Short mmCIF file of C-alpha atoms in Angstrom, two decimals:
data_model
loop_
_atom_site.label_atom_id
_atom_site.label_comp_id
_atom_site.label_asym_id
_atom_site.label_seq_id
_atom_site.Cartn_x
_atom_site.Cartn_y
_atom_site.Cartn_z
CA MET A 162 98.11 37.44 133.82
CA THR A 163 97.45 40.95 135.42
CA THR A 164 99.29 41.17 139.23
CA ALA A 165 97.35 43.20 142.11
CA PRO A 166 98.95 46.55 142.77
CA PRO A 167 100.76 46.73 146.46
CA LEU A 168 98.01 47.04 149.12
CA ARG A 169 98.78 51.17 150.37
CA ILE A 170 98.76 51.55 153.97
CA GLY A 171 98.39 54.72 156.50
CA VAL A 172 99.47 54.53 160.69
CA ILE A 173 98.27 56.50 162.95
CA GLY A 174 100.13 57.16 166.46
CA LEU A 175 104.04 56.24 166.24
CA GLY A 176 104.31 54.74 169.48
CA VAL A 177 103.80 51.21 168.99
CA GLY A 178 103.03 52.28 165.21
CA GLU A 179 106.30 52.12 164.25
CA ARG A 180 106.46 48.94 165.26
CA HIS A 181 103.06 48.56 162.69
CA ILE A 182 105.19 50.50 160.02
CA VAL A 183 108.22 47.81 160.00
CA GLY A 184 105.46 44.79 160.29
CA TYR A 185 103.97 45.96 157.09
CA GLN A 186 106.93 47.04 155.03
CA GLU A 187 108.28 43.41 156.02
CA ILE A 188 105.07 41.76 154.02
CA PRO A 189 105.44 41.27 149.76
CA ASP A 190 102.92 43.65 148.08
CA VAL A 191 102.52 45.98 150.73
CA GLU A 192 103.65 49.84 151.32
CA VAL A 193 103.16 52.37 153.78
CA VAL A 194 102.99 55.41 152.42
CA ALA A 195 101.64 56.97 154.83
CA CYS A 196 101.78 58.70 158.48
CA CYS A 197 100.12 60.53 161.51
CA ASP A 198 101.33 61.86 165.05
CA ILE A 199 100.47 64.67 167.29
CA ASP A 200 104.22 64.84 167.59
CA PRO A 201 105.82 66.68 165.18
CA VAL A 202 108.89 66.08 165.87
CA LYS A 203 108.38 62.08 166.67
CA MET A 204 106.83 61.89 163.38
CA ALA A 205 109.37 63.57 161.25
CA ALA A 206 112.33 61.69 162.61
CA VAL A 207 110.14 58.03 162.67
CA ALA A 208 109.27 58.76 158.45
CA ALA A 209 113.13 59.61 157.92
CA ARG A 210 113.79 56.67 159.86
CA ARG A 211 110.77 53.87 158.06
CA ASN A 212 111.09 56.13 154.59
CA VAL A 213 107.52 57.27 155.04
CA PRO A 214 107.10 59.95 152.33
CA HIS A 215 103.74 61.07 153.44
CA LEU A 216 102.97 62.79 156.67
CA HIS A 217 100.01 64.25 158.77
CA LYS A 218 99.39 66.73 161.11
CA ASP A 219 95.44 65.57 161.45
CA TYR A 220 94.44 61.90 161.11
CA SER A 221 91.67 62.70 158.86
CA THR A 222 93.76 64.30 156.05
CA LEU A 223 95.10 60.75 155.80
CA LEU A 224 91.78 59.33 155.70
CA ALA A 225 91.24 61.80 152.84
CA ASP A 226 93.26 60.28 150.72
CA PRO A 227 91.55 58.03 148.12
CA THR A 228 94.59 55.58 147.99
CA ILE A 229 94.89 54.62 151.22
CA ASP A 230 93.30 50.54 151.28
CA ALA A 231 94.06 50.31 155.00
CA VAL A 232 94.86 51.84 157.79
CA SER A 233 96.82 51.00 161.50
CA LEU A 234 95.24 52.83 164.40
CA CYS A 235 97.79 52.75 167.40
CA SER A 236 96.83 56.40 168.76
CA TYR A 237 96.14 56.18 172.94
CA ASP A 238 93.25 54.37 173.63
CA ASP A 239 90.65 57.13 174.00
CA ALA A 240 90.75 58.44 170.14
CA HIS A 241 90.15 55.18 168.58
CA VAL A 242 86.36 55.30 168.13
CA GLU A 243 86.20 58.54 166.45
CA GLN A 244 89.02 56.83 164.51
CA ALA A 245 87.65 53.78 163.83
CA VAL A 246 84.40 55.23 162.68
CA ALA A 247 85.78 57.89 160.80
CA ALA A 248 88.49 54.97 158.59
CA PHE A 249 85.49 53.12 158.17
CA ARG A 250 83.32 55.62 156.63
CA ALA A 251 86.12 56.55 154.22
CA GLY A 252 86.44 53.00 153.43
CA LYS A 253 88.90 52.07 154.90
CA HIS A 254 89.93 48.60 156.24
CA VAL A 255 91.48 48.42 159.59
CA PHE A 256 93.72 47.03 162.06
CA CYS A 257 93.16 49.03 165.78
CA GLU A 258 95.49 48.72 168.56
CA LYS A 259 93.03 47.40 171.86
CA PRO A 260 90.57 48.32 173.27
CA ILE A 261 88.80 49.37 170.51
CA ALA A 262 86.63 51.67 172.62
CA LEU A 263 86.09 52.70 176.16
CA ASP A 264 82.00 52.35 176.90
CA ARG A 265 79.36 50.71 175.46
CA ALA A 266 78.21 53.75 173.55
CA GLY A 267 81.74 53.99 171.26
CA LEU A 268 81.57 50.55 170.84
CA ASP A 269 78.06 50.62 169.46
CA GLN A 270 79.57 53.60 167.27
CA VAL A 271 82.62 51.71 165.79
CA ILE A 272 79.58 48.29 165.77
CA ARG A 273 76.95 50.28 163.07
CA ALA A 274 80.47 52.33 161.17
CA TRP A 275 81.90 48.69 160.78
CA SER A 276 79.04 47.06 159.54
CA ASP A 277 77.84 49.81 156.82
CA SER A 278 81.67 49.56 155.81
CA GLY A 279 81.69 46.00 154.78
CA LYS A 280 85.53 46.69 155.45
CA HIS A 281 87.78 44.29 157.48
CA LEU A 282 88.53 44.48 161.20
CA SER A 283 91.31 43.39 163.36
CA SER A 284 93.25 43.59 166.46
CA ASN A 285 96.50 43.24 168.04
CA LEU A 286 95.12 40.30 170.51
CA ILE A 287 98.78 39.08 169.80
CA LEU A 288 98.92 35.50 172.54
CA ARG A 289 96.82 34.08 169.40
CA GLN A 290 100.23 33.92 168.21
CA SER A 291 102.47 32.02 170.82
CA PRO A 292 103.36 28.94 170.05
CA ARG A 293 102.49 27.40 172.93
CA PHE A 294 98.72 28.86 173.85
CA LYS A 295 98.26 27.56 169.83
CA ALA A 296 99.62 24.22 171.03
CA VAL A 297 97.72 24.11 173.25
CA ARG A 298 94.06 25.12 171.46
CA ASP A 299 94.93 22.33 168.92
CA MET A 300 95.65 19.94 171.69
CA VAL A 301 92.45 21.20 173.40
CA ARG A 302 90.66 21.18 170.06
CA LYS A 303 91.63 17.44 169.35
CA GLY A 304 90.21 16.24 172.98
CA ALA A 305 94.00 15.54 174.87
CA PHE A 306 92.46 18.19 177.66
CA GLY A 307 89.34 16.15 177.53
CA ASP A 308 86.32 18.00 179.09
CA LEU A 309 87.51 21.65 180.38
CA HIS A 310 85.58 23.62 183.57
CA TYR A 311 88.49 25.43 184.68
CA MET A 312 90.72 28.35 183.42
CA GLU A 313 92.71 31.19 184.58
CA GLY A 314 94.08 33.55 182.48
CA ASP A 315 96.37 37.01 184.58
CA TYR A 316 98.22 39.47 182.70
CA LEU A 317 100.76 40.11 185.17
CA HIS A 318 103.06 43.29 184.39
CA GLN A 319 105.15 45.89 185.99
CA ILE A 320 104.02 47.99 184.41
CA LEU A 321 102.55 51.07 187.34
CA TRP A 322 104.43 53.91 185.70
CA LYS A 323 101.86 54.13 182.39
CA ILE A 324 99.15 54.55 184.80
CA THR A 325 100.69 57.00 187.86
CA GLU A 326 103.15 59.13 184.59
CA GLY A 327 102.01 58.10 181.11
CA TRP A 328 99.37 59.23 178.82
CA ARG A 329 96.96 56.15 180.83
CA GLY A 330 96.53 58.14 183.59
CA LYS A 331 95.77 61.67 182.08
CA MET A 332 93.13 60.42 179.69
CA PRO A 333 89.15 60.93 181.54
CA PHE A 334 89.06 57.23 181.97
CA TYR A 335 90.81 54.39 182.16
CA CYS A 336 90.97 50.48 182.82
CA VAL A 337 93.45 48.06 183.35
CA THR A 338 91.21 45.07 182.27
CA TYR A 339 90.86 46.73 178.88
CA GLY A 340 94.30 47.56 179.04
CA GLY A 341 95.99 44.53 179.77
CA GLY A 342 93.63 41.68 180.44
CA ILE A 343 91.97 41.50 177.76
CA HIS A 344 94.63 39.69 175.85
CA LEU A 345 93.90 37.18 178.68
CA ILE A 346 90.01 36.65 178.27
CA ASP A 347 90.33 36.95 174.90
CA LEU A 348 92.88 33.96 174.70
CA MET A 349 90.94 32.28 176.74
CA ARG A 350 87.46 31.92 174.73
CA TRP A 351 90.11 31.06 171.88
CA ILE A 352 91.00 28.31 173.39
CA ALA A 353 88.04 27.02 174.74
CA GLY A 354 85.85 27.82 171.44
CA GLU A 355 83.00 28.86 173.62
CA GLU A 356 81.41 32.24 174.87
CA VAL A 357 81.36 33.82 178.28
CA THR A 358 77.39 34.34 179.03
CA GLU A 359 78.22 36.30 182.16
CA VAL A 360 80.88 38.11 184.87
CA THR A 361 81.38 39.27 188.02
CA ALA A 362 84.03 41.40 189.02
CA MET A 363 86.18 42.96 191.89
CA ALA A 364 88.21 46.19 191.39
CA ALA A 365 90.52 47.55 193.60
CA LYS A 366 93.12 50.68 194.19
CA LYS A 367 95.73 49.91 196.43
CA LEU A 368 98.85 50.31 194.50
CA THR A 369 97.77 53.47 193.07
CA LYS A 370 96.93 55.55 196.49
CA GLY A 371 97.84 58.55 196.98
CA THR A 372 98.74 58.89 192.97
CA GLY A 373 96.60 61.04 190.79
CA PHE A 374 96.11 57.87 188.74
CA ALA A 375 91.81 57.86 189.45
CA TYR A 376 90.64 54.09 189.09
CA PRO A 377 91.47 50.73 190.05
CA ASP A 378 95.00 49.84 189.22
CA THR A 379 94.28 45.59 189.86
CA MET A 380 91.06 43.73 189.00
CA THR A 381 89.91 40.19 188.97
CA THR A 382 87.35 39.09 186.80
CA LEU A 383 84.97 35.95 186.90
CA MET A 384 83.31 34.50 183.70
CA ARG A 385 80.75 31.46 183.34
CA PHE A 386 81.41 30.15 179.45
CA SER A 387 78.21 28.33 177.79
CA SER A 388 79.04 25.45 178.68
CA ASP A 389 79.44 26.01 183.07
CA LEU A 390 83.22 25.90 182.03
CA MET A 391 84.52 28.92 184.72
CA ALA A 392 87.42 31.43 184.64
CA LYS A 393 89.25 33.35 186.64
CA SER A 394 91.07 36.77 185.02
CA THR A 395 93.24 39.08 187.29
CA THR A 396 95.12 42.10 186.04
CA THR A 397 97.69 44.13 187.86
CA PHE A 398 99.63 46.83 186.66
CA GLY A 399 102.46 46.35 189.87
CA PRO A 400 103.48 42.91 190.60
CA GLN A 401 107.55 42.33 191.52
CA ARG A 402 108.04 39.59 188.65
CA ARG A 403 108.60 39.54 185.12
CA LYS A 404 106.19 40.24 182.53
CA PHE A 405 103.63 36.87 182.65
CA HIS A 406 100.55 35.56 180.84
CA SER A 407 99.33 33.34 183.41
CA LEU A 408 97.34 30.84 181.49
CA ASN A 409 96.31 27.72 183.51
CA VAL A 410 93.65 24.86 181.68
CA TYR A 411 92.46 22.63 183.61
CA GLY A 412 90.88 19.64 182.19
CA THR A 413 88.75 15.81 182.74
CA LYS A 414 91.91 14.32 181.65
CA LEU A 415 94.88 16.70 181.04
CA SER A 416 95.81 19.97 182.64
CA PHE A 417 98.38 23.26 181.20
CA GLU A 418 99.79 25.31 183.53
CA ASN A 419 102.11 28.45 181.90
CA ALA A 420 105.67 29.02 182.98
CA ASN A 421 108.85 31.41 182.02
CA GLY A 422 110.93 28.54 180.67
CA PRO A 423 109.27 24.94 179.92
CA ALA A 424 105.59 25.03 181.27
CA ARG A 425 104.05 22.20 182.50
CA LEU A 426 101.74 19.18 181.65
CA TYR A 427 99.63 17.03 184.55
CA HIS A 428 97.61 13.99 183.69
CA GLY A 429 97.18 13.02 187.19
CA ASP A 430 98.02 14.00 190.70
CA GLN A 431 101.10 11.75 191.02
CA PRO A 432 105.26 13.18 190.29
CA GLU A 433 104.68 10.40 187.38
CA ASP A 434 102.31 12.01 185.85
CA GLU A 435 104.10 15.12 185.60
CA GLU A 436 105.81 16.87 182.08
CA PRO A 437 107.56 19.61 180.97
CA PHE A 438 105.79 21.37 178.07
CA ASP A 439 108.42 23.22 175.83
CA VAL A 440 106.48 25.23 173.27
CA PRO A 441 107.85 28.26 172.84
CA TYR A 442 106.87 31.19 175.35
CA PRO A 443 105.80 33.89 174.14
CA GLY A 444 107.29 33.72 170.98
CA ILE A 445 105.60 36.22 169.90
CA GLU A 446 106.04 40.15 168.08
CA LYS A 447 104.09 43.16 167.69
CA GLY A 448 103.47 42.36 164.02
CA ASP A 449 102.98 39.28 163.89
CA LEU A 450 99.15 39.56 163.07
CA LEU A 451 99.53 41.73 160.55
CA PRO A 452 100.35 39.45 157.17
CA ASP A 453 97.59 38.02 158.66
CA PHE A 454 95.31 41.02 158.92
CA ILE A 455 96.72 41.64 155.31
CA ALA A 456 96.09 38.49 153.50
CA ALA A 457 92.07 38.53 155.27
CA ILE A 458 91.79 42.01 152.87
CA ARG A 459 93.49 40.08 149.89
CA GLU A 460 91.21 36.95 150.13
CA ASP A 461 88.29 38.52 151.61
CA ARG A 462 88.10 36.39 154.73
CA PRO A 463 88.13 36.42 158.37
CA SER A 464 91.24 37.27 159.83
CA ILE A 465 92.21 35.34 162.82
CA VAL A 466 91.40 38.06 165.05
CA ASP A 467 87.88 38.96 163.33
CA ALA A 468 85.85 41.73 163.98
CA LYS A 469 83.32 39.19 166.00
CA ASP A 470 85.42 38.56 168.16
CA VAL A 471 87.45 42.51 169.19
CA PHE A 472 83.00 42.96 169.78
CA GLN A 473 82.39 40.40 172.00
CA VAL A 474 86.01 40.26 173.80
CA MET A 475 85.18 44.25 174.20
CA ASN A 476 82.37 43.14 175.16
CA ILE A 477 83.17 41.35 177.16
CA CYS A 478 85.26 43.38 179.86
CA LEU A 479 83.31 46.51 179.54
CA CYS A 480 80.36 44.18 181.36
CA ALA A 481 83.07 43.07 183.95
CA TRP A 482 84.04 46.78 184.27
CA GLU A 483 79.71 47.19 184.94
CA ALA A 484 80.05 44.30 187.26
CA ALA A 485 82.85 45.54 189.32
CA GLU A 486 80.99 49.06 189.18
CA THR A 487 77.60 47.75 190.28
CA GLY A 488 78.75 44.33 192.60
CA HIS A 489 76.49 42.81 190.44
CA THR A 490 76.37 39.07 187.77
CA MET A 491 76.06 40.93 184.58
CA PRO A 492 74.93 38.34 181.66
CA VAL A 493 77.38 38.61 178.54
CA VAL A 494 75.12 38.80 175.46
CA ALA A 495 76.93 38.69 171.89
CA VAL A 496 76.82 42.36 170.18
CA VAL A 497 77.19 40.95 167.06
#
């Protein structure tokens, strides 16, 4: 019986990319053989610390290595389209940090390159791996909630400095929903098991007034799903609180409200109808989706977050931005 050779991985971008290296190195028969970063000093330090043998100043030389099977794209958001398209054309499987694109033209380019390549694509929509949210999804699937009629999924994270001082604020365009709220929008799609059909949105620039950041810092999106389930998602980078994924799920039989600490389940409107729900939250690490990505390549099956998920949640976010810009409700049509 012959043993398949190890999968060889390249990692592009060594901020969060270092966490990807660590994650891959914990998977049997996977080798991180190359890395790339625009900062040669950082790259040398990470490569030495993580025993990565090949260093590349240009991502294109990494992609030109025919022995590399898959790449993680952990670069700045505005580089993802160019690098993903190049990776697919080079015959690589791709794991990309979100967002996969920043505009519709870029998303279309990635979709075409992926479709032509026949390769796997996944993204780090990590909330799908939270034990608490997985348990809620399982309960929804089994009918414990009855008929879902309303959901809320908010991204609340005090990271204003990332858009006023960091690289995100230096890009030609940045949307907080693409970088934050996308997690909760994907999570609600996944839990509900149905698709968004239309969105409307509003955005405001109050927290960053007087700074060099040119775009809204807070955005709220309203969504209608195919069953007439309604949902709301707010992203703000400036709340005075601990980071929190505010998920509330309301059904005809049961409701769930997340919390730091035990969440709550509600069977009715009386005190005795309330009970704690202490499944671990968040209970996730940055690299927790990588083992499934590797398994999907080996087994030639969809990932937990597959290409259609990556493209459709990005499409919803793009529609939300278009709605906020125009003041119009936007239809959401499947892109693949």
